[in-house]
PDB file of C-alpha atoms in Angstrom:
ATOM      1  CA  MET A   1      -2.146  -9.782  24.994  1.00  0.00           C
ATOM      2  CA  ILE A   2      -4.889 -10.924  22.623  1.00  0.00           C
ATOM      3  CA  LYS A   3      -7.406 -12.582  24.902  1.00  0.00           C
ATOM      4  CA  GLY A   4     -10.390 -11.885  27.112  1.00  0.00           C
ATOM      5  CA  SER A   5     -13.266  -9.528  26.321  1.00  0.00           C
ATOM      6  CA  MET A   6     -12.325  -7.324  23.381  1.00  0.00           C
ATOM      7  CA  VAL A   7     -14.628  -4.880  21.621  1.00  0.00           C
ATOM      8  CA  ALA A   8     -15.015  -4.423  17.879  1.00  0.00           C
ATOM      9  CA  ILE A   9     -15.728  -0.756  18.444  1.00  0.00           C
ATOM     10  CA  VAL A  10     -18.059   1.341  16.291  1.00  0.00           C
ATOM     11  CA  THR A  11     -16.837   4.399  14.406  1.00  0.00           C
ATOM     12  CA  PRO A  12     -19.180   7.256  15.336  1.00  0.00           C
ATOM     13  CA  PHE A  13     -20.056   9.800  12.660  1.00  0.00           C
ATOM     14  CA  LYS A  14     -21.487  13.294  12.961  1.00  0.00           C
ATOM     15  CA  ASP A  15     -24.744  14.185  11.213  1.00  0.00           C
ATOM     16  CA  ASP A  16     -22.753  15.282   8.148  1.00  0.00           C
ATOM     17  CA  GLY A  17     -21.059  11.875   7.984  1.00  0.00           C
ATOM     18  CA  SER A  18     -17.634  12.975   9.219  1.00  0.00           C
ATOM     19  CA  PHE A  19     -15.719  11.113  11.917  1.00  0.00           C
ATOM     20  CA  ASP A  20     -16.841  12.171  15.408  1.00  0.00           C
ATOM     21  CA  GLU A  21     -13.557  12.120  17.312  1.00  0.00           C
ATOM     22  CA  GLU A  22     -14.925  13.471  20.588  1.00  0.00           C
ATOM     23  CA  THR A  23     -17.619  10.807  20.829  1.00  0.00           C
ATOM     24  CA  TYR A  24     -15.132   8.120  19.807  1.00  0.00           C
ATOM     25  CA  ARG A  25     -12.858   9.059  22.694  1.00  0.00           C
ATOM     26  CA  SER A  26     -15.749   8.854  25.149  1.00  0.00           C
ATOM     27  CA  LEU A  27     -16.763   5.427  23.826  1.00  0.00           C
ATOM     28  CA  ILE A  28     -13.188   4.186  24.308  1.00  0.00           C
ATOM     29  CA  ASP A  29     -13.165   5.417  27.905  1.00  0.00           C
ATOM     30  CA  PHE A  30     -16.544   3.751  28.493  1.00  0.00           C
ATOM     31  CA  GLN A  31     -15.041   0.452  27.353  1.00  0.00           C
ATOM     32  CA  ILE A  32     -11.910   0.664  29.485  1.00  0.00           C
ATOM     33  CA  GLU A  33     -13.852   1.787  32.552  1.00  0.00           C
ATOM     34  CA  ASN A  34     -15.999  -1.343  32.205  1.00  0.00           C
ATOM     35  CA  GLY A  35     -13.098  -3.777  31.986  1.00  0.00           C
ATOM     36  CA  THR A  36     -12.746  -4.374  28.259  1.00  0.00           C
ATOM     37  CA  ASP A  37      -9.387  -6.073  27.627  1.00  0.00           C
ATOM     38  CA  ALA A  38      -8.566  -4.671  24.167  1.00  0.00           C
ATOM     39  CA  ILE A  39      -9.989  -2.185  21.671  1.00  0.00           C
ATOM     40  CA  VAL A  40     -10.350  -3.258  18.034  1.00  0.00           C
ATOM     41  CA  PRO A  41     -10.895  -0.247  15.726  1.00  0.00           C
ATOM     42  CA  CYS A  42     -11.733  -0.365  12.011  1.00  0.00           C
ATOM     43  CA  GLY A  43     -13.309  -3.802  11.941  1.00  0.00           C
ATOM     44  CA  THR A  44     -16.635  -4.667  10.358  1.00  0.00           C
ATOM     45  CA  THR A  45     -18.454  -3.001  13.264  1.00  0.00           C
ATOM     46  CA  GLY A  46     -16.288   0.077  12.708  1.00  0.00           C
ATOM     47  CA  GLU A  47     -17.576   0.359   9.122  1.00  0.00           C
ATOM     48  CA  SER A  48     -14.120  -0.158   7.659  1.00  0.00           C
ATOM     49  CA  ALA A  49     -15.674  -0.773   4.243  1.00  0.00           C
ATOM     50  CA  THR A  50     -16.806   2.860   3.951  1.00  0.00           C
ATOM     51  CA  ILE A  51     -13.891   4.770   5.467  1.00  0.00           C
ATOM     52  CA  ASP A  52     -11.089   5.861   3.160  1.00  0.00           C
ATOM     53  CA  PHE A  53      -7.369   5.326   3.820  1.00  0.00           C
ATOM     54  CA  GLN A  54      -6.850   8.755   5.379  1.00  0.00           C
ATOM     55  CA  GLU A  55      -9.830   8.319   7.711  1.00  0.00           C
ATOM     56  CA  HIS A  56      -8.727   4.771   8.517  1.00  0.00           C
ATOM     57  CA  ALA A  57      -5.376   6.038   9.740  1.00  0.00           C
ATOM     58  CA  ARG A  58      -7.003   8.824  11.729  1.00  0.00           C
ATOM     59  CA  VAL A  59      -9.473   6.500  13.474  1.00  0.00           C
ATOM     60  CA  ILE A  60      -6.607   4.217  14.525  1.00  0.00           C
ATOM     61  CA  GLU A  61      -4.469   7.190  15.572  1.00  0.00           C
ATOM     62  CA  VAL A  62      -7.229   8.621  17.790  1.00  0.00           C
ATOM     63  CA  CYS A  63      -7.874   5.191  19.287  1.00  0.00           C
ATOM     64  CA  ILE A  64      -4.212   4.678  20.170  1.00  0.00           C
ATOM     65  CA  ASP A  65      -3.984   8.185  21.610  1.00  0.00           C
ATOM     66  CA  GLN A  66      -7.098   7.830  23.767  1.00  0.00           C
ATOM     67  CA  VAL A  67      -6.275   4.317  24.966  1.00  0.00           C
ATOM     68  CA  ALA A  68      -2.858   5.616  26.035  1.00  0.00           C
ATOM     69  CA  LYS A  69      -1.434   2.121  26.605  1.00  0.00           C
ATOM     70  CA  ARG A  70      -4.156   1.188  29.124  1.00  0.00           C
ATOM     71  CA  VAL A  71      -5.123  -1.847  27.005  1.00  0.00           C
ATOM     72  CA  PRO A  72      -3.891  -3.221  23.668  1.00  0.00           C
ATOM     73  CA  VAL A  73      -5.172  -1.755  20.391  1.00  0.00           C
ATOM     74  CA  ILE A  74      -5.677  -4.391  17.688  1.00  0.00           C
ATOM     75  CA  ALA A  75      -6.218  -2.431  14.482  1.00  0.00           C
ATOM     76  CA  GLY A  76      -8.342  -3.743  11.650  1.00  0.00           C
ATOM     77  CA  THR A  77      -6.201  -3.468   8.533  1.00  0.00           C
ATOM     78  CA  GLY A  78      -7.481  -6.217   6.253  1.00  0.00           C
ATOM     79  CA  ALA A  79      -8.410  -5.761   2.592  1.00  0.00           C
ATOM     80  CA  ASN A  80      -9.229  -7.876  -0.436  1.00  0.00           C
ATOM     81  CA  SER A  81      -6.040  -6.621  -2.064  1.00  0.00           C
ATOM     82  CA  THR A  82      -2.837  -7.844  -0.446  1.00  0.00           C
ATOM     83  CA  SER A  83      -0.997  -4.656  -1.395  1.00  0.00           C
ATOM     84  CA  GLU A  84      -3.716  -2.503   0.207  1.00  0.00           C
ATOM     85  CA  ALA A  85      -3.671  -4.649   3.357  1.00  0.00           C
ATOM     86  CA  ILE A  86       0.108  -4.153   3.522  1.00  0.00           C
ATOM     87  CA  GLU A  87      -0.291  -0.368   3.198  1.00  0.00           C
ATOM     88  CA  LEU A  88      -2.962  -0.227   5.913  1.00  0.00           C
ATOM     89  CA  SER A  89      -0.969  -2.534   8.179  1.00  0.00           C
ATOM     90  CA  ARG A  90       2.277  -0.597   7.828  1.00  0.00           C
ATOM     91  CA  SER A  91       0.385   2.594   8.619  1.00  0.00           C
ATOM     92  CA  ALA A  92      -1.085   1.052  11.797  1.00  0.00           C
ATOM     93  CA  GLU A  93       2.346  -0.214  12.809  1.00  0.00           C
ATOM     94  CA  LYS A  94       3.852   3.278  12.448  1.00  0.00           C
ATOM     95  CA  LEU A  95       0.993   4.770  14.464  1.00  0.00           C
ATOM     96  CA  GLY A  96       1.738   2.412  17.358  1.00  0.00           C
ATOM     97  CA  ALA A  97      -0.894  -0.329  17.163  1.00  0.00           C
ATOM     98  CA  ASP A  98      -0.194  -3.391  19.309  1.00  0.00           C
ATOM     99  CA  GLY A  99      -1.521  -5.880  16.782  1.00  0.00           C
ATOM    100  CA  LEU A 100      -3.528  -6.283  13.583  1.00  0.00           C
ATOM    101  CA  LEU A 101      -6.888  -7.849  12.758  1.00  0.00           C
ATOM    102  CA  LEU A 102      -6.837  -9.072   9.165  1.00  0.00           C
ATOM    103  CA  VAL A 103     -10.101 -10.053   7.525  1.00  0.00           C
ATOM    104  CA  CYS A 104      -9.961 -12.808   4.938  1.00  0.00           C
ATOM    105  CA  PRO A 105      -9.789 -11.239   1.454  1.00  0.00           C
ATOM    106  CA  TYR A 106     -13.401 -10.675   0.444  1.00  0.00           C
ATOM    107  CA  TYR A 107     -15.330 -10.662  -2.829  1.00  0.00           C
ATOM    108  CA  ASN A 108     -12.594 -12.073  -5.075  1.00  0.00           C
ATOM    109  CA  LYS A 109     -12.931 -15.544  -3.471  1.00  0.00           C
ATOM    110  CA  PRO A 110      -9.293 -16.727  -3.473  1.00  0.00           C
ATOM    111  CA  SER A 111      -8.326 -20.378  -3.213  1.00  0.00           C
ATOM    112  CA  GLN A 112      -7.011 -21.716   0.089  1.00  0.00           C
ATOM    113  CA  GLU A 113      -3.496 -21.420  -1.333  1.00  0.00           C
ATOM    114  CA  GLY A 114      -4.196 -17.794  -2.235  1.00  0.00           C
ATOM    115  CA  ILE A 115      -5.440 -17.123   1.304  1.00  0.00           C
ATOM    116  CA  TYR A 116      -2.315 -18.739   2.734  1.00  0.00           C
ATOM    117  CA  ARG A 117      -0.006 -16.649   0.523  1.00  0.00           C
ATOM    118  CA  HIS A 118      -1.916 -13.448   1.357  1.00  0.00           C
ATOM    119  CA  TYR A 119      -1.423 -13.892   5.101  1.00  0.00           C
ATOM    120  CA  LYS A 120       2.115 -15.236   4.761  1.00  0.00           C
ATOM    121  CA  THR A 121       3.101 -12.154   2.758  1.00  0.00           C
ATOM    122  CA  LEU A 122       1.594  -9.820   5.364  1.00  0.00           C
ATOM    123  CA  ALA A 123       3.390 -11.631   8.163  1.00  0.00           C
ATOM    124  CA  GLU A 124       6.705 -11.327   6.343  1.00  0.00           C
ATOM    125  CA  VAL A 125       6.494  -7.574   5.737  1.00  0.00           C
ATOM    126  CA  VAL A 126       4.748  -6.367   8.937  1.00  0.00           C
ATOM    127  CA  SER A 127       6.213  -7.551  12.225  1.00  0.00           C
ATOM    128  CA  LEU A 128       3.237  -6.881  14.528  1.00  0.00           C
ATOM    129  CA  PRO A 129       1.252  -9.780  16.050  1.00  0.00           C
ATOM    130  CA  GLN A 130      -1.473 -10.681  13.576  1.00  0.00           C
ATOM    131  CA  VAL A 131      -5.004 -12.006  14.070  1.00  0.00           C
ATOM    132  CA  LEU A 132      -6.654 -13.795  11.173  1.00  0.00           C
ATOM    133  CA  TYR A 133     -10.354 -13.006  10.766  1.00  0.00           C
ATOM    134  CA  ASN A 134     -12.604 -15.661   9.305  1.00  0.00           C
ATOM    135  CA  VAL A 135     -16.120 -14.390   8.576  1.00  0.00           C
ATOM    136  CA  PRO A 136     -17.405 -16.250   5.501  1.00  0.00           C
ATOM    137  CA  GLY A 137     -20.877 -14.699   5.809  1.00  0.00           C
ATOM    138  CA  ARG A 138     -19.247 -11.367   4.925  1.00  0.00           C
ATOM    139  CA  THR A 139     -16.328 -12.385   2.727  1.00  0.00           C
ATOM    140  CA  GLY A 140     -17.840 -15.173   0.642  1.00  0.00           C
ATOM    141  CA  ILE A 141     -14.986 -17.559   1.484  1.00  0.00           C
ATOM    142  CA  ASN A 142     -14.096 -19.706   4.496  1.00  0.00           C
ATOM    143  CA  ILE A 143     -10.569 -20.017   5.856  1.00  0.00           C
ATOM    144  CA  ALA A 144     -10.409 -23.798   6.116  1.00  0.00           C
ATOM    145  CA  ALA A 145      -9.014 -25.417   9.250  1.00  0.00           C
ATOM    146  CA  ASP A 146      -6.138 -26.832   7.185  1.00  0.00           C
ATOM    147  CA  THR A 147      -5.166 -23.302   6.117  1.00  0.00           C
ATOM    148  CA  THR A 148      -5.332 -21.954   9.665  1.00  0.00           C
ATOM    149  CA  VAL A 149      -3.165 -24.821  10.867  1.00  0.00           C
ATOM    150  CA  ARG A 150      -0.599 -24.014   8.166  1.00  0.00           C
ATOM    151  CA  LEU A 151      -0.613 -20.330   9.065  1.00  0.00           C
ATOM    152  CA  ALA A 152      -0.214 -21.134  12.759  1.00  0.00           C
ATOM    153  CA  GLU A 153       3.371 -22.137  11.984  1.00  0.00           C
ATOM    154  CA  ILE A 154       4.215 -18.475  11.238  1.00  0.00           C
ATOM    155  CA  SER A 155       5.468 -16.893  14.441  1.00  0.00           C
ATOM    156  CA  ASN A 156       3.690 -13.531  14.313  1.00  0.00           C
ATOM    157  CA  ILE A 157       0.336 -15.015  13.303  1.00  0.00           C
ATOM    158  CA  VAL A 158      -0.859 -15.410  16.855  1.00  0.00           C
ATOM    159  CA  ALA A 159      -4.647 -15.762  16.765  1.00  0.00           C
ATOM    160  CA  ILE A 160      -7.750 -16.217  14.649  1.00  0.00           C
ATOM    161  CA  LYS A 161     -11.093 -14.526  15.128  1.00  0.00           C
ATOM    162  CA  GLU A 162     -13.459 -17.314  14.115  1.00  0.00           C
ATOM    163  CA  ALA A 163     -16.886 -16.126  12.954  1.00  0.00           C
ATOM    164  CA  SER A 164     -17.709 -19.087  10.739  1.00  0.00           C
ATOM    165  CA  GLY A 165     -20.286 -20.355  13.229  1.00  0.00           C
ATOM    166  CA  ASN A 166     -18.777 -23.804  12.759  1.00  0.00           C
ATOM    167  CA  LEU A 167     -17.886 -25.321  16.129  1.00  0.00           C
ATOM    168  CA  THR A 168     -16.488 -28.412  14.444  1.00  0.00           C
ATOM    169  CA  GLN A 169     -14.014 -26.270  12.521  1.00  0.00           C
ATOM    170  CA  VAL A 170     -13.125 -24.340  15.687  1.00  0.00           C
ATOM    171  CA  SER A 171     -12.557 -27.601  17.550  1.00  0.00           C
ATOM    172  CA  GLU A 172     -10.365 -28.943  14.747  1.00  0.00           C
ATOM    173  CA  ILE A 173      -8.155 -25.840  14.859  1.00  0.00           C
ATOM    174  CA  LEU A 174      -7.805 -26.162  18.619  1.00  0.00           C
ATOM    175  CA  ALA A 175      -7.084 -29.900  18.417  1.00  0.00           C
ATOM    176  CA  ARG A 176      -4.428 -29.545  15.732  1.00  0.00           C
ATOM    177  CA  ALA A 177      -2.841 -26.158  16.483  1.00  0.00           C
ATOM    178  CA  GLY A 178      -4.159 -24.948  19.824  1.00  0.00           C
ATOM    179  CA  ASP A 179      -0.616 -24.742  21.169  1.00  0.00           C
ATOM    180  CA  LYS A 180       0.441 -22.439  18.305  1.00  0.00           C
ATOM    181  CA  ILE A 181      -2.503 -20.125  17.675  1.00  0.00           C
ATOM    182  CA  GLU A 182      -5.172 -18.629  19.936  1.00  0.00           C
ATOM    183  CA  VAL A 183      -8.791 -18.940  18.868  1.00  0.00           C
ATOM    184  CA  LEU A 184     -11.163 -16.041  19.559  1.00  0.00           C
ATOM    185  CA  SER A 185     -14.913 -15.970  19.136  1.00  0.00           C
ATOM    186  CA  GLY A 186     -16.210 -13.683  16.430  1.00  0.00           C
ATOM    187  CA  ASP A 187     -19.848 -14.475  17.258  1.00  0.00           C
ATOM    188  CA  ASP A 188     -21.098 -13.215  20.620  1.00  0.00           C
ATOM    189  CA  PHE A 189     -23.702 -15.956  20.896  1.00  0.00           C
ATOM    190  CA  LEU A 190     -21.009 -18.640  20.502  1.00  0.00           C
ATOM    191  CA  THR A 191     -18.415 -17.238  22.914  1.00  0.00           C
ATOM    192  CA  PHE A 192     -19.324 -19.563  25.778  1.00  0.00           C
ATOM    193  CA  PRO A 193     -19.306 -22.830  23.785  1.00  0.00           C
ATOM    194  CA  MET A 194     -16.138 -21.789  21.962  1.00  0.00           C
ATOM    195  CA  MET A 195     -14.377 -20.966  25.235  1.00  0.00           C
ATOM    196  CA  ALA A 196     -15.557 -24.304  26.600  1.00  0.00           C
ATOM    197  CA  CYS A 197     -13.606 -25.869  23.720  1.00  0.00           C
ATOM    198  CA  GLY A 198     -10.528 -23.759  24.450  1.00  0.00           C
ATOM    199  CA  ALA A 199     -11.008 -20.346  22.817  1.00  0.00           C
ATOM    200  CA  LYS A 200      -9.375 -17.497  24.749  1.00  0.00           C
ATOM    201  CA  GLY A 201     -12.041 -14.825  24.456  1.00  0.00           C
ATOM    202  CA  VAL A 202     -14.179 -12.777  22.092  1.00  0.00           C
ATOM    203  CA  ILE A 203     -13.951  -9.793  19.796  1.00  0.00           C
ATOM    204  CA  SER A 204     -17.435  -8.611  20.600  1.00  0.00           C
ATOM    205  CA  VAL A 205     -20.147  -6.494  19.020  1.00  0.00           C
ATOM    206  CA  THR A 206     -22.397  -6.609  22.090  1.00  0.00           C
ATOM    207  CA  ALA A 207     -19.596  -5.219  24.268  1.00  0.00           C
ATOM    208  CA  ASN A 208     -20.183  -1.857  22.580  1.00  0.00           C
ATOM    209  CA  VAL A 209     -23.399  -1.531  24.590  1.00  0.00           C
ATOM    210  CA  ALA A 210     -22.924  -3.966  27.489  1.00  0.00           C
ATOM    211  CA  PRO A 211     -19.166  -4.194  28.091  1.00  0.00           C
ATOM    212  CA  LYS A 212     -19.353  -5.239  31.739  1.00  0.00           C
ATOM    213  CA  ALA A 213     -21.808  -8.067  31.074  1.00  0.00           C
ATOM    214  CA  VAL A 214     -19.650  -9.481  28.273  1.00  0.00           C
ATOM    215  CA  LYS A 215     -16.509  -9.166  30.391  1.00  0.00           C
ATOM    216  CA  ASP A 216     -18.160 -10.825  33.394  1.00  0.00           C
ATOM    217  CA  MET A 217     -19.110 -13.878  31.332  1.00  0.00           C
ATOM    218  CA  VAL A 218     -15.600 -14.208  29.911  1.00  0.00           C
ATOM    219  CA  VAL A 219     -14.057 -13.889  33.382  1.00  0.00           C
ATOM    220  CA  ALA A 220     -16.410 -16.557  34.744  1.00  0.00           C
ATOM    221  CA  VAL A 221     -15.072 -18.986  32.126  1.00  0.00           C
ATOM    222  CA  GLN A 222     -11.481 -17.958  32.818  1.00  0.00           C
ATOM    223  CA  GLU A 223     -12.065 -18.681  36.521  1.00  0.00           C
ATOM    224  CA  ASN A 224     -13.716 -22.048  35.768  1.00  0.00           C
ATOM    225  CA  ARG A 225     -17.048 -20.869  37.189  1.00  0.00           C
ATOM    226  CA  TRP A 226     -18.886 -22.815  34.548  1.00  0.00           C
ATOM    227  CA  GLU A 227     -22.372 -22.689  35.992  1.00  0.00           C
ATOM    228  CA  ASP A 228     -22.139 -18.910  36.418  1.00  0.00           C
ATOM    229  CA  ALA A 229     -20.798 -18.544  32.896  1.00  0.00           C
ATOM    230  CA  ARG A 230     -23.533 -20.748  31.427  1.00  0.00           C
ATOM    231  CA  LYS A 231     -26.219 -18.671  33.120  1.00  0.00           C
ATOM    232  CA  MET A 232     -24.641 -15.398  31.926  1.00  0.00           C
ATOM    233  CA  HIS A 233     -24.392 -16.798  28.396  1.00  0.00           C
ATOM    234  CA  LEU A 234     -28.054 -17.750  28.320  1.00  0.00           C
ATOM    235  CA  ASP A 235     -29.115 -14.481  29.933  1.00  0.00           C
ATOM    236  CA  LEU A 236     -27.275 -12.503  27.244  1.00  0.00           C
ATOM    237  CA  LEU A 237     -28.427 -14.595  24.305  1.00  0.00           C
ATOM    238  CA  GLU A 238     -31.402 -12.424  23.315  1.00  0.00           C
ATOM    239  CA  LEU A 239     -29.298  -9.273  23.452  1.00  0.00           C
ATOM    240  CA  HIS A 240     -26.601 -10.877  21.304  1.00  0.00           C
ATOM    241  CA  SER A 241     -29.164 -12.008  18.748  1.00  0.00           C
ATOM    242  CA  THR A 242     -30.839  -8.602  18.649  1.00  0.00           C
ATOM    243  CA  MET A 243     -27.546  -6.940  17.767  1.00  0.00           C
ATOM    244  CA  PHE A 244     -27.893  -8.798  14.445  1.00  0.00           C
ATOM    245  CA  ILE A 245     -31.563  -8.218  13.544  1.00  0.00           C
ATOM    246  CA  ASP A 246     -30.180  -5.945  10.816  1.00  0.00           C
ATOM    247  CA  ALA A 247     -26.786  -5.672   9.168  1.00  0.00           C
ATOM    248  CA  ASN A 248     -24.024  -5.008  11.705  1.00  0.00           C
ATOM    249  CA  PRO A 249     -23.427  -2.261  12.878  1.00  0.00           C
ATOM    250  CA  VAL A 250     -26.943  -0.881  12.298  1.00  0.00           C
ATOM    251  CA  PRO A 251     -28.474  -2.324  15.517  1.00  0.00           C
ATOM    252  CA  VAL A 252     -25.487  -1.583  17.752  1.00  0.00           C
ATOM    253  CA  LYS A 253     -25.157   2.001  16.503  1.00  0.00           C
ATOM    254  CA  THR A 254     -28.890   2.504  16.950  1.00  0.00           C
ATOM    255  CA  THR A 255     -28.585   1.131  20.479  1.00  0.00           C
ATOM    256  CA  LEU A 256     -25.754   3.494  21.369  1.00  0.00           C
ATOM    257  CA  SER A 257     -27.876   6.367  20.092  1.00  0.00           C
ATOM    258  CA  LEU A 258     -30.856   5.275  22.195  1.00  0.00           C
ATOM    259  CA  MET A 259     -28.509   5.051  25.193  1.00  0.00           C
ATOM    260  CA  GLY A 260     -27.362   8.620  24.566  1.00  0.00           C
ATOM    261  CA  LYS A 261     -23.756   7.621  23.970  1.00  0.00           C
ATOM    262  CA  SER A 262     -23.381   8.263  20.246  1.00  0.00           C
ATOM    263  CA  GLY A 263     -25.193   9.368  17.136  1.00  0.00           C
ATOM    264  CA  ALA A 264     -26.800   6.754  14.911  1.00  0.00           C
ATOM    265  CA  THR A 265     -25.360   8.053  11.636  1.00  0.00           C
ATOM    266  CA  LEU A 266     -24.358   5.343   9.169  1.00  0.00           C
ATOM    267  CA  ARG A 267     -22.704   5.540   5.788  1.00  0.00           C
ATOM    268  CA  LEU A 268     -24.500   4.299   2.700  1.00  0.00           C
ATOM    269  CA  PRO A 269     -25.196   1.666   1.626  1.00  0.00           C
ATOM    270  CA  LEU A 270     -26.053   1.029   5.305  1.00  0.00           C
ATOM    271  CA  CYS A 271     -29.100   2.926   6.519  1.00  0.00           C
ATOM    272  CA  GLU A 272     -31.463   3.107   9.493  1.00  0.00           C
ATOM    273  CA  MET A 273     -33.477   0.021  10.394  1.00  0.00           C
ATOM    274  CA  SER A 274     -37.174  -0.347   9.635  1.00  0.00           C
ATOM    275  CA  ALA A 275     -39.780   0.819  12.138  1.00  0.00           C
ATOM    276  CA  ASP A 276     -40.776  -2.712  13.136  1.00  0.00           C
ATOM    277  CA  LYS A 277     -37.183  -3.744  13.784  1.00  0.00           C
ATOM    278  CA  LEU A 278     -36.627  -0.559  15.778  1.00  0.00           C
ATOM    279  CA  GLU A 279     -39.568  -1.401  18.022  1.00  0.00           C
ATOM    280  CA  THR A 280     -38.215  -4.921  18.519  1.00  0.00           C
ATOM    281  CA  LEU A 281     -34.815  -3.488  19.411  1.00  0.00           C
ATOM    282  CA  LYS A 282     -36.298  -1.024  21.897  1.00  0.00           C
ATOM    283  CA  GLY A 283     -38.245  -3.802  23.591  1.00  0.00           C
ATOM    284  CA  VAL A 284     -35.150  -5.914  24.094  1.00  0.00           C
ATOM    285  CA  LEU A 285     -33.071  -2.964  25.310  1.00  0.00           C
ATOM    286  CA  LYS A 286     -35.725  -2.128  27.891  1.00  0.00           C
ATOM    287  CA  LYS A 287     -35.678  -5.739  29.036  1.00  0.00           C
ATOM    288  CA  TYR A 288     -31.922  -5.471  29.608  1.00  0.00           C
ATOM    289  CA  LYS A 289     -32.351  -2.037  31.208  1.00  0.00           C
ATOM    290  CA  LEU A 290     -30.069  -0.412  28.673  1.00  0.00           C
ATOM    291  CA  ILE A 291     -32.687   2.255  27.951  1.00  0.00           C
TER     292      ILE A 291
END
């Protein structure tokens, strides 16, 4: 269920900052029509840090309704408080999510034992398949390979989204626990090398704007068409990098706006990119014929 080309989908807002449900539904259809294997709402790209609990539930509810069982919905329900993560996760379970994406507790910098107990507790009280999310550049703490290997012994912890950028760590997880936990790329520009090591797919930012291209590269790896996949990876590299010339999701939301698919409204403290970065973005998007 949790494999292939999955999108960490944006949460579109109206000009007044409220959730734009109509646009969200159209973005979901755009993804499914272009072969995306799973929708991941309320992740980092979905601005989970600035949506309240009520909005969080509504975004997931609309996603599940619009997807209508066509692909899995893996709901982002992580928090830096274990009790809050439990509340968000139970809500997503009741709404009908197929799985959970659980970011490593951020800001408070727990020990590896604290990280282990956080995820173990969640797994014990919420029965859905759970995906660990390691993104130390955002959280301030790395989920060590040893901790992931320990957590892989828990039956409903089924995958980890690895965005550490550390291929050695990824390889160690696969070598020691690859038969117990799936590894997913959390960095678009590392999807190909990670899949070459044994990762099963990507939870992608770039797929928001180029879902077919991301899916085609993943399928090429799945079909062992390595030369095709390598070429697609290298061809997409500049687009992947440009999606991170500013804090995610600023570039991807700006891109969707330029493509006419969504507004560019962000919630503070995120704001529009500088004029020079915008010109750089436009140049790359023209190169890829996205605008």
